[in-house]
Structure formats: structure tokens, C-alpha cells
PDB file of C-alpha atoms in Angstrom:
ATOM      1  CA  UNK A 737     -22.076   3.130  16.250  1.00 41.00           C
ATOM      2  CA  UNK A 738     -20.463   2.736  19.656  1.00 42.00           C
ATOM      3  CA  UNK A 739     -18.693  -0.602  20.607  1.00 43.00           C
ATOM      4  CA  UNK A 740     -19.768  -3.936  19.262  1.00 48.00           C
ATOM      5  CA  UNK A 741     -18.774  -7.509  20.865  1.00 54.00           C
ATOM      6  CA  UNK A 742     -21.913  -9.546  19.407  1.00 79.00           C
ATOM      7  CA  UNK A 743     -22.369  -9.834  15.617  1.00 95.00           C
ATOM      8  CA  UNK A 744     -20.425  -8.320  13.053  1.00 97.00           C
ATOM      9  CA  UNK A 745     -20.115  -8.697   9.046  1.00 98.00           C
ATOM     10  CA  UNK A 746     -17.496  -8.169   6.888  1.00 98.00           C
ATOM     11  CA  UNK A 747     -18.596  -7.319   3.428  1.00 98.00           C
ATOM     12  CA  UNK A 748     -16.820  -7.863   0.284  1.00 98.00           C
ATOM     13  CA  UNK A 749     -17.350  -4.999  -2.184  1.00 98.00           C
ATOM     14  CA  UNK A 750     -17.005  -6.273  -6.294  1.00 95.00           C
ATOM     15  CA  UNK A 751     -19.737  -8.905  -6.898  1.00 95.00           C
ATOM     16  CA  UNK A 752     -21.227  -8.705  -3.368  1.00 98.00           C
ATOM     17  CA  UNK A 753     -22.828  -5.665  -2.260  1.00 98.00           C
ATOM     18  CA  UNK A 754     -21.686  -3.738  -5.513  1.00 98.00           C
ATOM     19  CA  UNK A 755     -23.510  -5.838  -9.078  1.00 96.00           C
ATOM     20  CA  UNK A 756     -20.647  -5.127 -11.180  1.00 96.00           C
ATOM     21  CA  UNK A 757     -20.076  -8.554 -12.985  1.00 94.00           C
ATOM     22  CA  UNK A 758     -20.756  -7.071 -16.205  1.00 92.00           C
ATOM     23  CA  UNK A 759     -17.951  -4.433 -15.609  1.00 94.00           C
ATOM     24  CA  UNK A 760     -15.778  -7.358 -14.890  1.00 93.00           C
ATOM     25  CA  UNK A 761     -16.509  -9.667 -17.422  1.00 94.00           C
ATOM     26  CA  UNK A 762     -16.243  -6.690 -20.090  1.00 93.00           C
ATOM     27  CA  UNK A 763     -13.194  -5.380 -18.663  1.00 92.00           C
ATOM     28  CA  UNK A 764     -11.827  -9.261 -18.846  1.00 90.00           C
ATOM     29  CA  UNK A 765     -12.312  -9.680 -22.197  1.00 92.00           C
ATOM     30  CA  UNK A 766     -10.552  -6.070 -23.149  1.00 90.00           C
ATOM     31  CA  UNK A 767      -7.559  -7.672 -21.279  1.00 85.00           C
ATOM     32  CA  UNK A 768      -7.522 -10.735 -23.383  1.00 86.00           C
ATOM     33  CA  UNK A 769      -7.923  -9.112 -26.792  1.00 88.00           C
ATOM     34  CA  UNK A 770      -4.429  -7.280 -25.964  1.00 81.00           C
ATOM     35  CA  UNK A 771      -3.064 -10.968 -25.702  1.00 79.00           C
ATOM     36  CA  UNK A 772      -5.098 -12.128 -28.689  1.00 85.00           C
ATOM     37  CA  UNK A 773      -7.071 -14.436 -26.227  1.00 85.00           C
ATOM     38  CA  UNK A 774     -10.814 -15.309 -27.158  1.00 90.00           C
ATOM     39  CA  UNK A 775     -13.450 -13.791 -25.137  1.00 94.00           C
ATOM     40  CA  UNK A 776     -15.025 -15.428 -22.363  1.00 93.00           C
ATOM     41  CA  UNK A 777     -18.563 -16.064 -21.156  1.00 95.00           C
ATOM     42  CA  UNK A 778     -20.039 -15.179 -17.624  1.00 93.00           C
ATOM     43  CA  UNK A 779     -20.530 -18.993 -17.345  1.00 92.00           C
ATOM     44  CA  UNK A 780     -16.782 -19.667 -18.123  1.00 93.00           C
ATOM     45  CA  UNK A 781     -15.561 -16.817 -16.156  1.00 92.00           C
ATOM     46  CA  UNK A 782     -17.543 -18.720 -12.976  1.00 91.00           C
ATOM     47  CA  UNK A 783     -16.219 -21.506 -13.449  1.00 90.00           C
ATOM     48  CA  UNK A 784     -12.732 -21.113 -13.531  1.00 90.00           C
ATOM     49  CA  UNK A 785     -12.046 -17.918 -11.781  1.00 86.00           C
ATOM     50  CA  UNK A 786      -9.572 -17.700  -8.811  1.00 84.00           C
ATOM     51  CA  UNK A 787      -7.375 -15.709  -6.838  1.00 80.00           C
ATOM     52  CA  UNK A 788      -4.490 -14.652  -7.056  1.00 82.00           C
ATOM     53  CA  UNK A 789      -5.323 -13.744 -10.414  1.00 84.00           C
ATOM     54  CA  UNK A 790      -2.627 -14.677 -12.399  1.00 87.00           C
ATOM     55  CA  UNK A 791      -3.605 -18.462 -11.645  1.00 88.00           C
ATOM     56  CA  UNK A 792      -6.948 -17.789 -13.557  1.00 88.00           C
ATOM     57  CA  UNK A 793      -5.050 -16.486 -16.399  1.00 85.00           C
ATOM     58  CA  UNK A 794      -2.823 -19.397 -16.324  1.00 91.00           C
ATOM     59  CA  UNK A 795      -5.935 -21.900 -16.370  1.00 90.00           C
ATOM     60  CA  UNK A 796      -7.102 -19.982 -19.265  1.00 83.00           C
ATOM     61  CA  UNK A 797      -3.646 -19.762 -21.270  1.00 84.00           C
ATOM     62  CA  UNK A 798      -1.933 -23.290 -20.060  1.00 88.00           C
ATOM     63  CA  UNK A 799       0.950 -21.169 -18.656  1.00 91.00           C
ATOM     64  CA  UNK A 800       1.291 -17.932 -16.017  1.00 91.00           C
ATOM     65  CA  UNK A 801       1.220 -15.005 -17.762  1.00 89.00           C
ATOM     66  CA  UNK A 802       5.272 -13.223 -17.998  1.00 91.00           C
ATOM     67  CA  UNK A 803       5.376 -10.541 -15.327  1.00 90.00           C
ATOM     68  CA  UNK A 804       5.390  -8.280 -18.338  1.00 90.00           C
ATOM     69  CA  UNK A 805       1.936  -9.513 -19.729  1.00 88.00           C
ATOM     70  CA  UNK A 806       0.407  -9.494 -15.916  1.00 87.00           C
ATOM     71  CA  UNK A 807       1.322  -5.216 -15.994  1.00 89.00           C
ATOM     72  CA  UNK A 808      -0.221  -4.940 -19.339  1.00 89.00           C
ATOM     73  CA  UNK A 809      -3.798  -7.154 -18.496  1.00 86.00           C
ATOM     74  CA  UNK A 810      -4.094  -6.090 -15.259  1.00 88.00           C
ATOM     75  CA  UNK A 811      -3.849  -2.040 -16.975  1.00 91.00           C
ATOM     76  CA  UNK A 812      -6.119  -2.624 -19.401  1.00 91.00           C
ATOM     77  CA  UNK A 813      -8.420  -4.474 -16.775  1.00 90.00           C
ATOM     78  CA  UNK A 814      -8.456  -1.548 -14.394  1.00 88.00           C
ATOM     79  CA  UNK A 815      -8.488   1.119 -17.050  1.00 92.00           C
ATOM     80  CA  UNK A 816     -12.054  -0.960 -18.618  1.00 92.00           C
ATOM     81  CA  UNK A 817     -13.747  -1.898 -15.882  1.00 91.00           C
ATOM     82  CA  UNK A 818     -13.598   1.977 -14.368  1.00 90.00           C
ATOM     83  CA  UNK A 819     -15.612   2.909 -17.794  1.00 91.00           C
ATOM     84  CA  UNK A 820     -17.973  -0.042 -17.198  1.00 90.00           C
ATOM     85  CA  UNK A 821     -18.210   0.512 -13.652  1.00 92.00           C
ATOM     86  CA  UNK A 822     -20.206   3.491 -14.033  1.00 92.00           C
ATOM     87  CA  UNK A 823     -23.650   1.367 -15.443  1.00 93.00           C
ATOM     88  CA  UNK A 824     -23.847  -0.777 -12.143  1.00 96.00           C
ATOM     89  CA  UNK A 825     -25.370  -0.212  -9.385  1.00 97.00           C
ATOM     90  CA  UNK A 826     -25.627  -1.497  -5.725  1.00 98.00           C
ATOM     91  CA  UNK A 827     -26.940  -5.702  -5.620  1.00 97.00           C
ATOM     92  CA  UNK A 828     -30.769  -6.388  -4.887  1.00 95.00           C
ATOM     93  CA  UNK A 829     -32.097  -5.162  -1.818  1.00 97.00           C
ATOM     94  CA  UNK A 830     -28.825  -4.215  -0.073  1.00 98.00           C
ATOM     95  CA  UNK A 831     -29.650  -1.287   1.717  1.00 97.00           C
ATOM     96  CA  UNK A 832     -32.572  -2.546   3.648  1.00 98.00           C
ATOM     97  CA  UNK A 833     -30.408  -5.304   4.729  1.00 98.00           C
ATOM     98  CA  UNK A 834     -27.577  -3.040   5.614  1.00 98.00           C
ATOM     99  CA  UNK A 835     -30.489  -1.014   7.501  1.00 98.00           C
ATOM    100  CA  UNK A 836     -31.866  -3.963   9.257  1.00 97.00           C
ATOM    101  CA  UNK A 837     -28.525  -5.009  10.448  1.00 97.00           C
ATOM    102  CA  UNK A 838     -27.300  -1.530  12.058  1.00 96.00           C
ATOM    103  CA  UNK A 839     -30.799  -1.439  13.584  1.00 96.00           C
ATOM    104  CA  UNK A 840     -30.499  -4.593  15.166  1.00 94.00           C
ATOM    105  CA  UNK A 841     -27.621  -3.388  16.688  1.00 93.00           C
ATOM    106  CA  UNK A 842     -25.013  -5.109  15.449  1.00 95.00           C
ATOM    107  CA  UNK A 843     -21.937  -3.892  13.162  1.00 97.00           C
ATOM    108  CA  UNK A 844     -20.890  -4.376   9.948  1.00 98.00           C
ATOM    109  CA  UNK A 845     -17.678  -3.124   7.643  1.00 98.00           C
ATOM    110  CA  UNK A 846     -16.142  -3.502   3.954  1.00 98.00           C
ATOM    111  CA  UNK A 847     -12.792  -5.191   3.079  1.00 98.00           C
ATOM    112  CA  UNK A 848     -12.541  -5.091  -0.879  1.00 97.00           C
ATOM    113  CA  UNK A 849      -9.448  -5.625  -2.915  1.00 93.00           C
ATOM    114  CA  UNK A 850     -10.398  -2.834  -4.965  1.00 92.00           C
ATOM    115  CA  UNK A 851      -8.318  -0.114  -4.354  1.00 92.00           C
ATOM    116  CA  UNK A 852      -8.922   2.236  -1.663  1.00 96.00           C
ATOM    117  CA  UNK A 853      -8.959   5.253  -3.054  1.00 95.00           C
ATOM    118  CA  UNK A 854     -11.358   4.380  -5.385  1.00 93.00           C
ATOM    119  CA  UNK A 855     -13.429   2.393  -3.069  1.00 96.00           C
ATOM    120  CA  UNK A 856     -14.074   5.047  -0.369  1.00 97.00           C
ATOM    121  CA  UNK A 857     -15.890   7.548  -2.955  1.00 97.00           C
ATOM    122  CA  UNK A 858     -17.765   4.739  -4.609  1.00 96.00           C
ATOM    123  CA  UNK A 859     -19.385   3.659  -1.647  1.00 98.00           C
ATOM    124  CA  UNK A 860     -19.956   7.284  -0.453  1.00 98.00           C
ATOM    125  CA  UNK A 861     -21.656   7.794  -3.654  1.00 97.00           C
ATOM    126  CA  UNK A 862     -24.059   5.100  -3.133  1.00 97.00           C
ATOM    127  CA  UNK A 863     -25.028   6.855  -0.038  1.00 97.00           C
ATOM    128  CA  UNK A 864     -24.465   3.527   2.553  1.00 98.00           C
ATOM    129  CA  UNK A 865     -21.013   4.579   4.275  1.00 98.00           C
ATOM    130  CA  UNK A 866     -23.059   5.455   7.741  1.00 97.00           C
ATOM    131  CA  UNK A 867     -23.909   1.809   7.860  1.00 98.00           C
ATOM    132  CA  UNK A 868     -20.080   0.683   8.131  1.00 98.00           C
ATOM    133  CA  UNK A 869     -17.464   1.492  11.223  1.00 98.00           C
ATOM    134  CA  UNK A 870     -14.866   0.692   8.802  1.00 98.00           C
ATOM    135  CA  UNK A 871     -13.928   0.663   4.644  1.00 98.00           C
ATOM    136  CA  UNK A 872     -10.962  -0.839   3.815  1.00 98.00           C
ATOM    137  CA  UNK A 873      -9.795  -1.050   0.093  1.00 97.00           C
ATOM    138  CA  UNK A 874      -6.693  -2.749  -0.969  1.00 94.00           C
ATOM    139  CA  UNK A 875      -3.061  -1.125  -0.577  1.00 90.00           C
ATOM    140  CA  UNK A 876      -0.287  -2.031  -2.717  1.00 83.00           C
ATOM    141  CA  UNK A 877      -0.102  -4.442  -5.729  1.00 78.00           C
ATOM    142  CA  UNK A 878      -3.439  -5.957  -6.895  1.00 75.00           C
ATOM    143  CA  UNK A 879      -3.944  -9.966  -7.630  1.00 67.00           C
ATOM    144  CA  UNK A 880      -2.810 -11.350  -4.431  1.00 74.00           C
ATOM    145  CA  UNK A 881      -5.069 -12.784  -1.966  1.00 85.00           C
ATOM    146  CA  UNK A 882      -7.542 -11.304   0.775  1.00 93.00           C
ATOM    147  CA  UNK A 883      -5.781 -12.800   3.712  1.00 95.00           C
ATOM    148  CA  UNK A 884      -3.262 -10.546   4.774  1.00 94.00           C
ATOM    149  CA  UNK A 885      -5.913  -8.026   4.286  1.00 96.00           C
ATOM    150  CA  UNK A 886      -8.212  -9.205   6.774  1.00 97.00           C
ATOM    151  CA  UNK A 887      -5.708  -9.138   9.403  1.00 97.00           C
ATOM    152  CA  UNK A 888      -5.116  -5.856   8.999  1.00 97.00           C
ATOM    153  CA  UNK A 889      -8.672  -5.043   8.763  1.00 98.00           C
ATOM    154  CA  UNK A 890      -9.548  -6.779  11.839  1.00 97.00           C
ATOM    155  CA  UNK A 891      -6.534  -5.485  13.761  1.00 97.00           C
ATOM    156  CA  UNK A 892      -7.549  -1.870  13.195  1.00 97.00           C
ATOM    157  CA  UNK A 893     -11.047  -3.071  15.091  1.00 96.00           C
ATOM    158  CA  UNK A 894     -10.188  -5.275  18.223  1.00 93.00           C
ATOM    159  CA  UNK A 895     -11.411  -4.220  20.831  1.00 91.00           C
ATOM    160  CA  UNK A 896     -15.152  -3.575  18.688  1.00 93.00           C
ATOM    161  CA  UNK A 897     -15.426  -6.722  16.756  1.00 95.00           C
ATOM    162  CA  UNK A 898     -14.786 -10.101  17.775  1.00 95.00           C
ATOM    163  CA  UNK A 899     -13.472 -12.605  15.067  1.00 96.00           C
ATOM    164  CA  UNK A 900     -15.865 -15.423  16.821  1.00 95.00           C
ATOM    165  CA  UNK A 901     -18.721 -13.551  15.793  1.00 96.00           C
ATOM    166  CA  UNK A 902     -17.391 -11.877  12.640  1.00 97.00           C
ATOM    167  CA  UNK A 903     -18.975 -13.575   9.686  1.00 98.00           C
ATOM    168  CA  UNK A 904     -17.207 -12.778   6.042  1.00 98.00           C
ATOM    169  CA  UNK A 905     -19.942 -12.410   3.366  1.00 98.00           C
ATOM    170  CA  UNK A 906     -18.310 -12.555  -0.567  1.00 98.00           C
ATOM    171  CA  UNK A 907     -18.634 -13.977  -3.917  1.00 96.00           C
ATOM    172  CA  UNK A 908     -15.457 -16.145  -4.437  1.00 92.00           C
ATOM    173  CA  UNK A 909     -13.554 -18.903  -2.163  1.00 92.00           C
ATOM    174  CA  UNK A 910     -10.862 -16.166  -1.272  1.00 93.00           C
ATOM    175  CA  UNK A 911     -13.257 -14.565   1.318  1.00 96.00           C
ATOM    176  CA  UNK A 912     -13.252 -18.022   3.299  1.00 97.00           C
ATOM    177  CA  UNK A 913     -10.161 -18.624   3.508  1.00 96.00           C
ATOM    178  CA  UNK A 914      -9.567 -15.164   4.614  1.00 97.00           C
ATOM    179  CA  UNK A 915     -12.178 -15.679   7.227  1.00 98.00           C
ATOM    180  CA  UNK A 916     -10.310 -18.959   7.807  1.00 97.00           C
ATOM    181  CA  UNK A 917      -7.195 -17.185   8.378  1.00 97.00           C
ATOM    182  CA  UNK A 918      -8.363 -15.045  11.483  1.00 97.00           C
ATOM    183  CA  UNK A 919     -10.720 -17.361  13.128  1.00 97.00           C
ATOM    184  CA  UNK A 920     -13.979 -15.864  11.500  1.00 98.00           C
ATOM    185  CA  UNK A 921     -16.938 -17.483   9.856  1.00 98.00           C
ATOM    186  CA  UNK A 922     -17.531 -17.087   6.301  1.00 98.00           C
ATOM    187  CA  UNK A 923     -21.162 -17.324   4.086  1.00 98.00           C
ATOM    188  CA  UNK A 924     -20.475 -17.028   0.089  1.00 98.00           C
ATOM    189  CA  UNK A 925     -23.398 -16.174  -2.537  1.00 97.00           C
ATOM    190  CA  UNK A 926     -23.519 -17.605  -6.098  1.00 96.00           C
ATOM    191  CA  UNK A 927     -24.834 -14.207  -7.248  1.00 94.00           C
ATOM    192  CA  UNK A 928     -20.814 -12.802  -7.968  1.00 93.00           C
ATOM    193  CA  UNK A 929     -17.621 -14.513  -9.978  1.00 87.00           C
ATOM    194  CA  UNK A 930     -17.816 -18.176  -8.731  1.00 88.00           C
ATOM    195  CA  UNK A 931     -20.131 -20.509  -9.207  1.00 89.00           C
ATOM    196  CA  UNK A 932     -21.869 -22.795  -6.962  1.00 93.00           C
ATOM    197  CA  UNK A 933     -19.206 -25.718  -7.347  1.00 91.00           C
ATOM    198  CA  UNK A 934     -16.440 -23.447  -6.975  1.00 88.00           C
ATOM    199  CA  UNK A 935     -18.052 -22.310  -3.933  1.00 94.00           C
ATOM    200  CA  UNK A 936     -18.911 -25.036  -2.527  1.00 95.00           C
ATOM    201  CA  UNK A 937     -15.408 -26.659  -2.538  1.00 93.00           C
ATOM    202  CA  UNK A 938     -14.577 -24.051   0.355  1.00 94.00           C
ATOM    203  CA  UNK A 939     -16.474 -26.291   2.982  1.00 96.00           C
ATOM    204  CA  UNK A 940     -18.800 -23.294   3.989  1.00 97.00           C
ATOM    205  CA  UNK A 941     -22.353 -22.394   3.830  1.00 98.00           C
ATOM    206  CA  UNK A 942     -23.161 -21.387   0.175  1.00 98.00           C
ATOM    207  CA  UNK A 943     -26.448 -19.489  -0.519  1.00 98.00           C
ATOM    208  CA  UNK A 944     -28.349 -17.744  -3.465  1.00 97.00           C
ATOM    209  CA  UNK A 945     -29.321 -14.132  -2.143  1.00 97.00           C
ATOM    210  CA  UNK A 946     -27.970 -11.518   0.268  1.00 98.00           C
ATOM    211  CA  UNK A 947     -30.893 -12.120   2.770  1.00 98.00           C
ATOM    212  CA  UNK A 948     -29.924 -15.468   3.223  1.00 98.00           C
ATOM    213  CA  UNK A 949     -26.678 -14.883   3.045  1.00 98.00           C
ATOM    214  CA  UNK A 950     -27.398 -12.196   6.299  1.00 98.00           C
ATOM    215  CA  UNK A 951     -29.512 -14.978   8.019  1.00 97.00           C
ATOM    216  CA  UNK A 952     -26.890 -17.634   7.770  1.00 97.00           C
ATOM    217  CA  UNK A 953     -24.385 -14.696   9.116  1.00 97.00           C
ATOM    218  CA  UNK A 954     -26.573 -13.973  12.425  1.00 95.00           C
ATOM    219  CA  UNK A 955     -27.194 -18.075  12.847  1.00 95.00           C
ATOM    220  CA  UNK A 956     -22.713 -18.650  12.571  1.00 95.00           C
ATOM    221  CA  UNK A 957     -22.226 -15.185  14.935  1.00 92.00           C
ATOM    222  CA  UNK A 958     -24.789 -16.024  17.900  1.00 83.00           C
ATOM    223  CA  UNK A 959     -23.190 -19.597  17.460  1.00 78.00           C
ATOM    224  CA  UNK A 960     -19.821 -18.406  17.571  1.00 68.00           C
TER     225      UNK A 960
END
């Protein structure tokens, strides 16, 4: 895609471009029944989930989860949500507006904390990886925060992206502060695992579709 200094987006992956809040809700609930917790609704899961994840098990129990509990619900998460996983598909009208963006010429990449060796087939499968100059999946331990992440991710591209105009696109308040944490905007949908309230609380534009969400992204870049 050559070098980029104007706009750039930086998708999240689970509950963004990739529907799979079924999957996760279905794979949550296995992971409770192996600690005889009750299952929990979409609506619930919305309003209380957070990140790291062992806080939203704690608002859900009254107490953290033993490090020994964490290993077995975050195994049986994993090990569920890769059989559910296969039913979803990619979110409304995300490749025309992966398309449009590339054609505009601007860039765009993926930061997910899914794990990277899954992520990189999965979003070769779909067919979209000539749209990104970069897929990063997580590395190391899952349930921490997307932070540290994005520093990485946005190391690898200086010199092609520039955080002023990098806008962070997600589902849950982790993706702004990540943006927060390396000087990048941030735009968060109510379509993924927090709801608007949740959302809202991050003190950054909160929208109801990927188009707007893309919009809002090219209004914060030009702005820088």
C-alpha cells in the first residue's frame, strides 16, 4: 500500500469487524458452569464486562477468581468459543467499508487480543487481509489489557502511520484507553461487548454502526 502519513485505522478484531458475540457469550457461560455460576444474558454480559478479565469475573462472583480458577475459565473459554466461532461471520457491511477506505487512500490495520496464530488464518479466511499493512494478534498470557499492545503495534509502523491521525475503532472501553495511551483517537460501536453506558464513560465518540463509526474516524484523523 506504499507509505501512509494521513489517515489510518486501527481495527479491533472480536466484536468489531468479526460478529462473534454469540461465540462469546456461549463460550462465557461454558466457563461459568465449570464454577457452578448461573448463565448470563447478552444484556448482562454488556453491562458489566471489562478488561482485564478477571475484574469482570470478580464483578460477577464478589471476589477475583484464584489464579487456579482463572487457568481453568479462561481453558474452557478458549476451547468453546473456537467451536462457536465457526457460525459467525464478518459484521454488516465491513468489506465495502474496508474497500472504500484503501481506495481513498488511506491505511488501515488489526490489533486483536485474540491470539495471533489464530487470528492471522481467520482473517485470511475471510478473504480481507489485502486491505491491512499490518495484523497483530496478542502474544503471551490472555486477560490483560490492549495498551502495551498498541505500542508495539504502532512501533512496528512509524514511519507509515502517524498516531495523530490514527483513529482506534473497537467494541469495549479498553480500545480508548489504548488509543489514549499512544496519542491516538479512538471511536467505539455499541454493536460488540459493552453497552452504550459503558461506552460512553470513556469520554469518546460512541456510535451505532461501522459506517459511522468510519466517518467519525476520517472527521478525528483530518482533525488530528
Amino acid at each position: 500500500m506504499g507509505t501512509h502519513t494521513e489517515a489510518h485505522i486501527v481495527w479491533d478484531w472480536n466484536g468489531t469487524l468479526f460478529h462473534d458475540v454469540d461465540a462469546v457469550i456461549g463460550a462465557t457461560n461454558a466457563a461459568f458452569a465449570e464454577l457452578g455460576l448461573a448463565p448470563i444474558t447478552l444484556e448482562r454480559y454488556r453491562e458489566l464486562y471489562c478488561v482485564p478479565v478477571p475484574r469482570f469475573y470478580e464483578r460477577l462472583m464478589g471476589r477475583l477468581p484464584s489464579q487456579a480458577e482463572w487457568e481453568v475459565m479462561d481453558a474452557v473459554f478458549h476451547r468453546h468459543y473456537t467451536e462457536h466461532r465457526v457460525r459467525c461471520g464478518l459484521a454488516e457491511g465491513v468489506e465495502d467499508l474496508l474497500t472504500g477506505w484503501v481506495a481513498a487512500g488511506r491505511s488501515q490495520s488489526i490489533l486483536s487480543m485474540y491470539g495471533h496464530e489464530e487470528l492471522v488464518p481467520l482473517v485470511e479466511d475471510f478473504g480481507i487481509s489485502s486491505h491491512f499493512i499490518r495484523v497483530d494478534g496478542r502474544t503471551g498470557p490472555s486477560g490483560g489489557s490492549k495498551a502495551e499492545h498498541m505500542v508495539r503495534h504502532l512501533d512496528a509502523l512509524r514511519g507509515t502511520v502517524d498516531p495523530r491521525r490514527t483513529v482506534v475503532i473497537g467494541d469495549a472501553a479498553d480500545d480508548a484507553l489504548a488509543a489514549l495511551h499512544v496519542g491516538a483517537h479512538a471511536v467505539l460501536w455499541t454493536g460488540g461487548s459493552h453497552g452504550r453506558a459503558g461506552l460512553e464513560a470513556a469520554g469518546v465518540p460512541v456510535v451505532d454502526s461501522l459506517s459511522e463509526a468510519v466517518a467519525e474516524a476520517e472527521r478525528l484523523a483530518v482533525s488530528g
